[in-house]
Short mmCIF file of C-alpha atoms in Angstrom, two decimals:
data_model
loop_
_atom_site.label_atom_id
_atom_site.label_comp_id
_atom_site.label_asym_id
_atom_site.label_seq_id
_atom_site.Cartn_x
_atom_site.Cartn_y
_atom_site.Cartn_z
CA MET A 1 0.00 0.00 0.00
CA GLN A 2 1.38 3.39 -0.90
CA ARG A 3 2.05 6.03 1.74
CA LYS A 4 -0.94 8.34 2.11
CA ARG A 5 -0.25 11.78 0.64
CA ASP A 6 -0.82 15.08 2.41
CA GLN A 7 -4.55 15.51 3.04
CA ASP A 8 -4.62 19.16 1.91
CA LYS A 9 -6.66 19.39 -1.29
CA PRO A 10 -6.85 22.11 -3.93
CA ILE A 11 -9.97 24.25 -3.88
CA ALA A 12 -11.31 22.61 -7.06
CA THR A 13 -11.47 19.21 -5.38
CA GLN A 14 -12.03 20.19 -1.73
CA GLN A 15 -14.60 17.92 -0.09
CA PRO A 16 -16.68 18.87 2.97
CA ASP A 17 -14.97 18.25 6.28
CA ARG A 18 -16.06 14.99 7.87
CA MET A 19 -16.82 16.83 11.12
CA GLU A 20 -19.45 18.84 9.27
CA PHE A 21 -21.14 15.63 8.21
CA LYS A 22 -20.84 14.22 11.72
CA ALA A 23 -22.33 17.35 13.26
CA PHE A 24 -25.16 17.40 10.74
CA SER A 25 -25.78 13.70 11.34
CA ASN A 26 -25.90 14.22 15.12
CA TYR A 27 -28.30 17.11 14.67
CA ASN A 28 -30.43 14.99 12.37
CA ASN A 29 -30.45 12.09 14.84
CA THR A 30 -31.56 14.46 17.63
CA GLY A 31 -34.38 15.71 15.42
CA ARG A 32 -35.45 12.14 14.69
CA GLN A 33 -35.49 11.32 18.40
CA LEU A 34 -37.69 14.35 19.14
CA PHE A 35 -39.98 13.40 16.28
CA LEU A 36 -40.12 9.81 17.48
CA GLY A 37 -41.03 10.97 20.99
CA ALA A 38 -43.83 13.13 19.63
CA VAL A 39 -45.14 10.21 17.54
CA LEU A 40 -45.19 7.98 20.62
CA ILE A 41 -47.14 10.52 22.68
CA ILE A 42 -49.70 11.08 19.92
CA LEU A 43 -50.17 7.39 19.26
CA LEU A 44 -50.44 6.55 22.95
CA PHE A 45 -53.09 9.25 23.34
CA CYS A 46 -54.99 7.94 20.32
CA GLY A 47 -54.73 4.45 21.71
CA PHE A 48 -56.22 5.65 25.01
CA ILE A 49 -59.12 7.24 23.16
CA PHE A 50 -59.68 4.07 21.16
CA ASN A 51 -59.78 1.96 24.31
CA ASN A 52 -62.14 4.45 26.04
CA PRO A 53 -64.83 5.23 23.45
CA SER A 54 -67.02 6.97 26.05
CA SER A 55 -64.45 9.72 26.46
CA SER A 56 -64.11 10.36 22.74
CA SER A 57 -66.14 11.08 19.69
CA SER A 58 -63.43 9.75 17.36
CA SER A 59 -64.49 8.98 13.84
CA PRO A 60 -64.89 5.41 12.46
CA LYS A 61 -62.02 6.10 10.04
CA LEU A 62 -59.68 6.84 12.95
CA ASN A 63 -60.81 3.68 14.74
CA ASP A 64 -60.22 1.59 11.58
CA TYR A 65 -56.76 3.09 11.18
CA LEU A 66 -55.85 2.37 14.78
CA LYS A 67 -57.06 -1.21 14.45
CA GLU A 68 -54.77 -1.79 11.45
CA SER A 69 -51.73 -0.02 12.92
CA SER A 70 -49.66 -0.84 15.94
CA ILE A 71 -47.42 1.56 17.82
CA ARG A 72 -44.65 -1.02 17.85
CA LYS A 73 -44.68 -1.41 14.06
CA ILE A 74 -44.51 2.32 13.41
CA VAL A 75 -41.72 2.83 15.94
CA GLN A 76 -39.70 -0.08 14.53
CA GLU A 77 -40.01 1.30 10.99
CA GLU A 78 -38.82 4.71 12.15
CA LEU A 79 -35.85 3.21 13.98
CA SER A 80 -34.92 1.12 10.93
CA LEU A 81 -34.98 4.18 8.71
CA ASN A 82 -32.81 6.00 11.21
CA GLN A 83 -30.22 3.22 11.01
CA VAL A 84 -30.00 2.77 7.23
CA HIS A 85 -30.29 6.37 6.05
CA GLN A 86 -27.14 8.45 5.89
CA THR A 87 -27.55 12.20 5.83
CA THR A 88 -25.75 14.10 3.08
CA SER A 89 -25.25 17.79 2.53
CA ASN A 90 -28.05 18.25 0.03
CA PRO A 91 -29.75 17.63 2.74
CA SER A 92 -31.68 14.74 1.16
CA THR A 93 -31.06 11.22 2.50
CA THR A 94 -29.42 8.43 0.52
CA VAL A 95 -28.81 4.80 1.41
CA HIS A 96 -25.24 3.89 0.53
CA PRO A 97 -23.56 0.49 0.57
CA LYS A 98 -21.64 -0.17 3.78
CA ILE A 99 -17.96 0.73 3.53
CA ASN A 100 -14.89 -0.12 5.54
CA VAL A 101 -13.57 2.68 7.74
CA LEU A 102 -9.84 3.08 7.19
CA PRO A 103 -7.43 5.08 9.34
CA GLU A 104 -6.02 8.20 7.68
CA SER A 105 -2.66 6.52 7.18
CA GLN A 106 -4.22 3.80 5.01
CA ARG A 107 -6.96 5.66 3.16
CA LEU A 108 -5.88 6.70 -0.34
CA ARG A 109 -7.25 9.33 -2.68
CA ILE A 110 -7.80 7.40 -5.91
CA LEU A 111 -8.65 8.73 -9.38
CA VAL A 112 -10.55 6.48 -11.82
CA THR A 113 -10.83 7.79 -15.38
CA GLY A 114 -13.73 6.26 -17.26
CA GLY A 115 -15.19 5.37 -13.87
CA ALA A 116 -18.81 5.61 -15.04
CA GLY A 117 -18.31 2.84 -17.57
CA PHE A 118 -18.88 -0.89 -17.33
CA VAL A 119 -15.56 -1.96 -15.78
CA GLY A 120 -14.83 1.41 -14.18
CA SER A 121 -18.02 1.48 -12.11
CA HIS A 122 -17.32 -1.99 -10.69
CA LEU A 123 -13.81 -0.86 -9.80
CA VAL A 124 -15.21 2.24 -8.10
CA ASP A 125 -17.56 0.04 -6.05
CA ARG A 126 -14.67 -2.06 -4.80
CA LEU A 127 -12.46 0.92 -3.94
CA MET A 128 -15.28 2.71 -2.14
CA ILE A 129 -16.20 -0.38 -0.12
CA GLN A 130 -12.54 -0.73 0.86
CA GLY A 131 -12.83 2.73 2.41
CA HIS A 132 -10.83 4.93 0.04
CA ASP A 133 -11.68 8.40 -1.29
CA VAL A 134 -12.57 8.02 -4.98
CA ILE A 135 -12.68 10.66 -7.71
CA VAL A 136 -14.24 9.68 -11.04
CA LEU A 137 -13.55 11.46 -14.32
CA ASP A 138 -15.83 10.64 -17.24
CA ASN A 139 -17.12 12.42 -20.36
CA PHE A 140 -20.10 10.01 -20.55
CA PHE A 141 -19.57 9.02 -24.18
CA THR A 142 -20.07 5.38 -23.22
CA GLY A 143 -20.18 5.77 -19.43
CA ARG A 144 -23.48 6.32 -17.60
CA LYS A 145 -24.24 8.16 -14.39
CA GLY A 146 -26.70 5.42 -13.48
CA ASN A 147 -23.76 3.07 -12.91
CA LEU A 148 -22.67 5.23 -9.96
CA MET A 149 -25.97 6.31 -8.40
CA GLN A 150 -25.30 4.09 -5.38
CA TRP A 151 -22.55 6.54 -4.32
CA ASP A 152 -24.35 9.79 -5.07
CA GLY A 153 -23.87 12.14 -2.14
CA HIS A 154 -21.35 9.97 -0.31
CA GLN A 155 -18.64 12.04 1.38
CA ASN A 156 -15.86 9.76 0.02
CA PHE A 157 -17.05 10.02 -3.59
CA GLN A 158 -16.69 12.72 -6.22
CA LEU A 159 -17.85 12.61 -9.86
CA ILE A 160 -16.38 15.10 -12.34
CA SER A 161 -17.63 15.48 -15.91
CA HIS A 162 -14.35 15.84 -17.77
CA ASP A 163 -12.61 14.61 -20.93
CA VAL A 164 -9.13 13.22 -20.30
CA VAL A 165 -7.80 14.76 -23.51
CA GLU A 166 -7.85 17.99 -21.49
CA PRO A 167 -5.44 18.37 -18.54
CA ILE A 168 -6.79 18.49 -15.00
CA MET A 169 -5.24 19.50 -11.68
CA LEU A 170 -5.94 17.10 -8.80
CA GLU A 171 -4.19 15.69 -5.74
CA VAL A 172 -4.28 11.89 -5.80
CA ASP A 173 -2.26 8.87 -4.65
CA GLN A 174 -3.23 6.39 -7.38
CA ILE A 175 -4.64 6.69 -10.90
CA TYR A 176 -6.58 3.93 -12.64
CA HIS A 177 -6.65 5.11 -16.26
CA LEU A 178 -9.57 3.30 -17.94
CA ALA A 179 -10.95 6.10 -20.13
CA CYS A 180 -11.46 4.99 -23.75
CA PRO A 181 -14.30 3.37 -25.70
CA ALA A 182 -13.57 -0.36 -25.82
CA SER A 183 -16.15 -1.89 -28.19
CA PRO A 184 -15.35 -1.85 -31.93
CA PRO A 185 -18.54 -0.03 -33.07
CA HIS A 186 -18.01 2.70 -30.45
CA TYR A 187 -14.28 3.30 -30.89
CA GLN A 188 -14.65 3.25 -34.68
CA TYR A 189 -17.40 5.90 -34.56
CA ASN A 190 -14.81 8.65 -34.04
CA PRO A 191 -11.41 7.09 -34.67
CA VAL A 192 -9.51 10.36 -34.33
CA LYS A 193 -11.03 10.96 -30.90
CA THR A 194 -10.23 7.37 -29.92
CA ILE A 195 -6.57 7.93 -30.81
CA LYS A 196 -6.54 11.21 -28.89
CA THR A 197 -8.05 9.53 -25.83
CA SER A 198 -5.38 6.82 -25.81
CA THR A 199 -2.50 9.19 -26.50
CA MET A 200 -3.30 12.69 -25.20
CA GLY A 201 -5.41 11.28 -22.38
CA THR A 202 -2.58 8.99 -21.28
CA VAL A 203 -0.02 11.83 -21.50
CA ASN A 204 -2.26 13.95 -19.28
CA MET A 205 -2.63 11.20 -16.69
CA LEU A 206 1.12 10.52 -16.74
CA GLY A 207 1.79 14.22 -16.34
CA LEU A 208 -0.54 14.29 -13.35
CA ALA A 209 1.12 11.20 -11.88
CA LYS A 210 4.55 12.78 -12.33
CA ARG A 211 3.48 16.04 -10.72
CA VAL A 212 1.87 14.54 -7.60
CA ARG A 213 4.02 11.39 -7.45
CA ALA A 214 1.09 9.03 -7.89
CA ARG A 215 1.20 5.49 -9.19
CA VAL A 216 -0.72 5.07 -12.47
CA LEU A 217 -2.26 1.94 -13.97
CA LEU A 218 -3.19 1.80 -17.66
CA THR A 219 -5.91 -0.59 -18.76
CA SER A 220 -4.46 -1.74 -22.06
CA THR A 221 -5.99 -4.53 -24.12
CA SER A 222 -5.46 -7.90 -25.68
CA GLU A 223 -6.00 -6.05 -28.97
CA VAL A 224 -2.30 -5.07 -28.83
CA TYR A 225 -1.71 -8.66 -30.01
CA GLY A 226 -3.88 -8.09 -33.10
CA ASP A 227 -4.66 -11.29 -35.00
CA PRO A 228 -2.11 -13.39 -33.12
CA GLU A 229 0.19 -15.94 -34.67
CA VAL A 230 1.22 -17.19 -31.22
CA HIS A 231 -1.34 -19.07 -29.13
CA PRO A 232 -2.02 -18.56 -26.27
CA GLN A 233 -0.66 -15.03 -26.10
CA PRO A 234 2.09 -14.28 -23.54
CA GLU A 235 3.13 -10.74 -22.63
CA THR A 236 6.39 -11.24 -24.54
CA TYR A 237 4.52 -11.58 -27.85
CA TRP A 238 4.82 -8.38 -29.92
CA GLY A 239 1.60 -8.90 -31.85
CA ASN A 240 0.31 -8.89 -35.41
CA VAL A 241 -1.58 -5.62 -35.89
CA ASN A 242 -2.78 -3.90 -39.07
CA PRO A 243 -1.67 -0.30 -38.43
CA ILE A 244 -4.12 1.20 -40.95
CA GLY A 245 -7.17 -1.05 -40.53
CA PRO A 246 -10.52 -0.06 -38.97
CA ARG A 247 -9.44 -1.35 -35.56
CA ALA A 248 -6.08 0.42 -35.61
CA CYS A 249 -7.35 3.55 -33.87
CA TYR A 250 -7.85 1.44 -30.75
CA ASP A 251 -5.14 -1.23 -31.18
CA GLU A 252 -2.34 1.16 -32.06
CA GLY A 253 -3.60 3.81 -29.66
CA LYS A 254 -3.19 1.38 -26.77
CA ARG A 255 0.23 0.26 -28.04
CA VAL A 256 1.40 3.89 -28.06
CA ALA A 257 -0.12 4.39 -24.60
CA GLU A 258 1.96 1.49 -23.30
CA THR A 259 5.07 3.00 -24.91
CA MET A 260 4.42 6.30 -23.14
CA MET A 261 3.93 4.56 -19.80
CA TYR A 262 7.38 3.03 -19.90
CA ALA A 263 8.97 6.18 -21.31
CA TYR A 264 7.70 8.11 -18.28
CA GLU A 265 8.88 5.34 -15.98
CA LYS A 266 12.38 5.35 -17.46
CA GLN A 267 12.81 9.10 -17.92
CA ASP A 268 10.89 10.54 -14.96
CA GLY A 269 10.65 7.70 -12.47
CA VAL A 270 6.84 7.48 -12.58
CA GLU A 271 5.49 4.29 -11.02
CA VAL A 272 3.49 2.53 -13.75
CA ARG A 273 1.39 -0.60 -14.11
CA VAL A 274 -0.06 -2.01 -17.36
CA ALA A 275 -2.95 -4.48 -17.54
CA ARG A 276 -3.72 -6.16 -20.87
CA ILE A 277 -7.39 -6.98 -20.53
CA PHE A 278 -9.06 -9.81 -22.44
CA ASN A 279 -12.81 -10.08 -23.16
CA THR A 280 -14.77 -9.19 -20.03
CA PHE A 281 -18.50 -9.42 -19.31
CA GLY A 282 -20.99 -8.82 -16.52
CA PRO A 283 -23.78 -6.53 -15.30
CA ARG A 284 -23.67 -2.89 -16.47
CA MET A 285 -22.37 -3.77 -19.93
CA HIS A 286 -23.83 -1.28 -22.37
CA PRO A 287 -26.72 -3.09 -24.10
CA ASN A 288 -25.70 -1.58 -27.43
CA ASP A 289 -21.96 -2.06 -27.28
CA GLY A 290 -22.05 -4.59 -30.13
CA ARG A 291 -19.92 -7.18 -28.36
CA VAL A 292 -20.42 -10.91 -28.44
CA VAL A 293 -21.76 -11.40 -24.93
CA SER A 294 -24.24 -8.51 -24.86
CA ASN A 295 -25.48 -9.10 -28.41
CA PHE A 296 -25.98 -12.83 -27.96
CA ILE A 297 -27.81 -12.45 -24.64
CA ILE A 298 -30.10 -9.64 -25.84
CA GLN A 299 -30.94 -11.51 -29.03
CA ALA A 300 -31.60 -14.76 -27.17
CA LEU A 301 -33.81 -13.14 -24.51
CA GLN A 302 -35.90 -11.46 -27.20
CA GLY A 303 -36.17 -14.59 -29.34
CA LYS A 304 -34.32 -12.94 -32.22
CA ASP A 305 -31.71 -14.57 -34.44
CA ILE A 306 -28.31 -14.80 -32.80
CA THR A 307 -25.93 -13.26 -35.33
CA ILE A 308 -22.39 -14.51 -35.80
CA TYR A 309 -20.00 -12.65 -38.09
CA GLY A 310 -17.80 -15.16 -39.88
CA THR A 311 -17.74 -18.94 -39.63
CA GLY A 312 -18.04 -19.02 -35.85
CA GLU A 313 -14.79 -20.98 -35.59
CA GLN A 314 -12.87 -17.95 -34.30
CA THR A 315 -12.12 -18.33 -30.58
CA ARG A 316 -12.50 -16.03 -27.60
CA SER A 317 -11.85 -16.21 -23.86
CA PHE A 318 -14.31 -14.55 -21.47
CA GLN A 319 -13.75 -13.40 -17.88
CA TYR A 320 -16.30 -12.11 -15.38
CA VAL A 321 -15.91 -8.49 -14.33
CA ASP A 322 -15.36 -9.27 -10.62
CA ASP A 323 -12.26 -11.28 -11.51
CA LEU A 324 -10.91 -8.41 -13.60
CA VAL A 325 -11.43 -5.88 -10.79
CA ASN A 326 -9.56 -8.17 -8.40
CA GLY A 327 -6.70 -8.38 -10.87
CA LEU A 328 -6.52 -4.62 -11.39
CA ILE A 329 -6.32 -3.93 -7.66
CA LYS A 330 -3.70 -6.64 -7.12
CA LEU A 331 -1.62 -5.27 -9.98
CA MET A 332 -1.88 -1.67 -8.77
CA ASN A 333 -0.79 -2.56 -5.25
CA GLY A 334 1.85 -5.12 -6.19
CA ASP A 335 5.54 -4.67 -7.00
CA TYR A 336 5.49 -5.86 -10.62
CA SER A 337 5.64 -3.08 -13.24
CA GLN A 338 5.73 -4.92 -16.57
CA PRO A 339 2.58 -5.70 -18.64
CA VAL A 340 0.27 -8.37 -17.22
CA ASN A 341 -2.45 -10.31 -19.05
CA LEU A 342 -5.77 -10.37 -17.19
CA GLY A 343 -8.19 -12.84 -18.71
CA ASN A 344 -9.79 -16.24 -18.38
CA PRO A 345 -7.92 -18.99 -20.27
CA ASP A 346 -11.17 -20.92 -20.87
CA GLU A 347 -11.48 -20.77 -24.65
CA TYR A 348 -14.64 -21.07 -26.75
CA THR A 349 -15.41 -20.90 -30.41
CA VAL A 350 -17.90 -18.11 -31.02
CA ALA A 351 -20.39 -20.65 -32.36
CA ASP A 352 -20.13 -22.80 -29.22
CA PHE A 353 -20.50 -19.72 -27.06
CA ALA A 354 -23.69 -18.75 -28.90
CA LYS A 355 -25.09 -22.22 -28.24
CA LYS A 356 -24.19 -21.94 -24.56
CA ILE A 357 -26.08 -18.67 -24.20
CA LYS A 358 -29.02 -20.09 -26.12
CA ASP A 359 -29.16 -23.02 -23.70
CA LEU A 360 -28.79 -20.86 -20.57
CA THR A 361 -31.60 -18.54 -21.68
CA GLU A 362 -33.75 -21.46 -22.90
CA SER A 363 -34.25 -19.46 -26.07
CA GLU A 364 -35.82 -20.58 -29.33
CA SER A 365 -33.55 -18.22 -31.28
CA LYS A 366 -31.84 -19.47 -34.42
CA ILE A 367 -28.13 -18.91 -35.04
CA HIS A 368 -27.55 -16.84 -38.17
CA PHE A 369 -24.16 -16.44 -39.86
CA LEU A 370 -23.14 -13.19 -41.59
CA PRO A 371 -19.95 -12.11 -43.44
CA ALA A 372 -16.86 -11.71 -41.25
CA THR A 373 -15.64 -8.27 -40.23
CA GLN A 374 -12.25 -6.90 -41.30
CA ASP A 375 -9.26 -7.78 -39.09
CA ASP A 376 -11.37 -9.81 -36.68
CA PRO A 377 -8.89 -11.97 -34.69
CA SER A 378 -9.05 -15.68 -35.48
CA GLN A 379 -8.07 -16.72 -31.95
CA ARG A 380 -7.70 -15.13 -28.56
CA LYS A 381 -6.56 -16.78 -25.32
CA PRO A 382 -4.41 -15.30 -22.55
CA ASP A 383 -1.33 -16.89 -21.08
CA ILE A 384 -1.72 -15.86 -17.41
CA ALA A 385 1.46 -17.40 -16.02
CA VAL A 386 2.84 -13.93 -15.22
CA ALA A 387 -0.33 -12.91 -13.36
CA LYS A 388 -0.20 -16.09 -11.28
CA ARG A 389 3.48 -15.73 -10.49
CA GLU A 390 3.85 -11.97 -9.99
CA ILE A 391 0.56 -10.81 -8.45
CA GLY A 392 -1.00 -14.09 -7.28
CA TRP A 393 -4.05 -13.72 -9.54
CA SER A 394 -6.19 -16.10 -11.56
CA PRO A 395 -9.92 -16.02 -12.34
CA VAL A 396 -12.23 -17.76 -9.88
CA VAL A 397 -15.70 -17.08 -11.34
CA THR A 398 -16.80 -19.67 -13.88
CA VAL A 399 -18.16 -18.52 -17.20
CA GLU A 400 -21.47 -20.25 -16.45
CA SER A 401 -22.05 -18.51 -13.12
CA GLY A 402 -21.00 -15.17 -14.56
CA LEU A 403 -23.35 -15.57 -17.50
CA ALA A 404 -26.24 -16.37 -15.17
CA LYS A 405 -25.78 -13.00 -13.41
CA THR A 406 -25.34 -11.18 -16.71
CA ILE A 407 -28.45 -12.75 -18.23
CA GLU A 408 -30.45 -11.72 -15.18
CA TYR A 409 -29.16 -8.15 -15.53
CA PHE A 410 -30.08 -7.89 -19.21
CA GLN A 411 -33.51 -9.36 -18.55
CA GLN A 412 -34.11 -6.56 -16.04
CA VAL A 413 -32.90 -3.98 -18.57
CA LEU A 414 -35.36 -5.34 -21.13
CA ASP A 415 -38.18 -5.39 -18.58
CA GLU A 416 -37.50 -1.76 -17.70
CA GLY A 417 -36.82 -0.32 -21.13
CA GLY A 418 -38.50 -2.59 -23.65
CA GLU A 419 -37.08 -3.87 -26.93
CA ILE A 420 -33.38 -3.42 -27.67
CA VAL A 421 -31.95 -3.67 -31.17
CA PRO A 422 -28.37 -4.93 -30.86
CA THR A 423 -25.59 -2.96 -32.53
CA GLY A 424 -23.92 -4.50 -35.56
CA PRO A 425 -20.20 -4.42 -36.41
CA ALA A 426 -20.31 -1.06 -38.20
CA ALA A 427 -19.18 2.14 -36.46
CA ALA A 428 -21.98 3.47 -34.25
CA LYS A 429 -22.52 6.11 -31.60
CA PRO A 430 -23.59 4.68 -28.23
CA LYS A 431 -27.35 4.73 -27.84
CA THR A 432 -29.20 5.97 -24.79
CA VAL A 433 -31.09 3.07 -23.23
CA GLY A 434 -32.88 2.39 -19.99
CA VAL A 435 -30.31 1.30 -17.42
CA LEU A 436 -30.76 -0.10 -13.94
#
């Protein structure tokens, strides 16, 4: 664990003093106690009237109400609300997940770029529950505020609408740099912006890390291996990437980002970590991200044809998001600074994976094959020997159990928002959909 930096914060990121929250909470608790006492007196008086009808001309409606209500039930409900509600400065009340309380010497101020996205929001959850102060930067191109509503108003949480291609001044101890569209239709929609996000955005985060002496972790990608000629792919493999193809804005952008990470480490002594992430799935995936897992599940749940681009013999490896978050945190807080593959070595052909999802959803959908997309990798499987050896990580969630949770999530999304038309392989702007 890194040494906690000076707690003084710049004005732009100053958070309310915890004593203010404590004082407000104590005041609020006193008010609740007074209110509760008044409720008890009123209800006891009403109960006396009900039990002594000769001394009262109470209405039948009041008598019916008193018959259906008990003082104990009302008091218990009020006490329960008093326990679970946390008062914030708005001064509305919000129920937040329970977090660990860390001493000042252990609590870090952590920046997560792209923290409103699929993976980022799960990472934020874990860091908040651990008890750290978390700042999220997101421009909401693919990220969604709904992914972070559970922390709205929490004194340890701050959300800033900001694009990482622009510099920002903050005081932080660690930086998880996730910002960048990761699905092919989304990153191909504006390839120049995708390149800028991977390059300028990474330079800005490295500059920030250099200035405040923070450790920075880049979420790179298995796409740096391109269409691999080595299988499975170890970190020592240099890749087979088309530098001018439709996927190059993302593939090459991440390769340059990795280059910059190690240039800053060598030249300026910045502490860097690089995670090469393989296919990841789970709740909060964007329903229109056009990826295999989300498309297959949405199509199967709606009884539509499950579309496969190509022969279906191309292979992929899928890891559940909780495993990935565990790996990112282990890598950030470990001593190993070279690139690390984070993925599940369980390998499936795309056709077999479609059949698995069809079976799990008990769908009557038919599997429909369409022409392959350009530069689509023929095989993808991580060699995770380095992760096991250097950071003690390997996936623990099975694909089947992860898919069950993901299917349940997408069913809820469909129930809330209605029909969803999956995104095809062509470049597309993220759509606004109902999100839980």
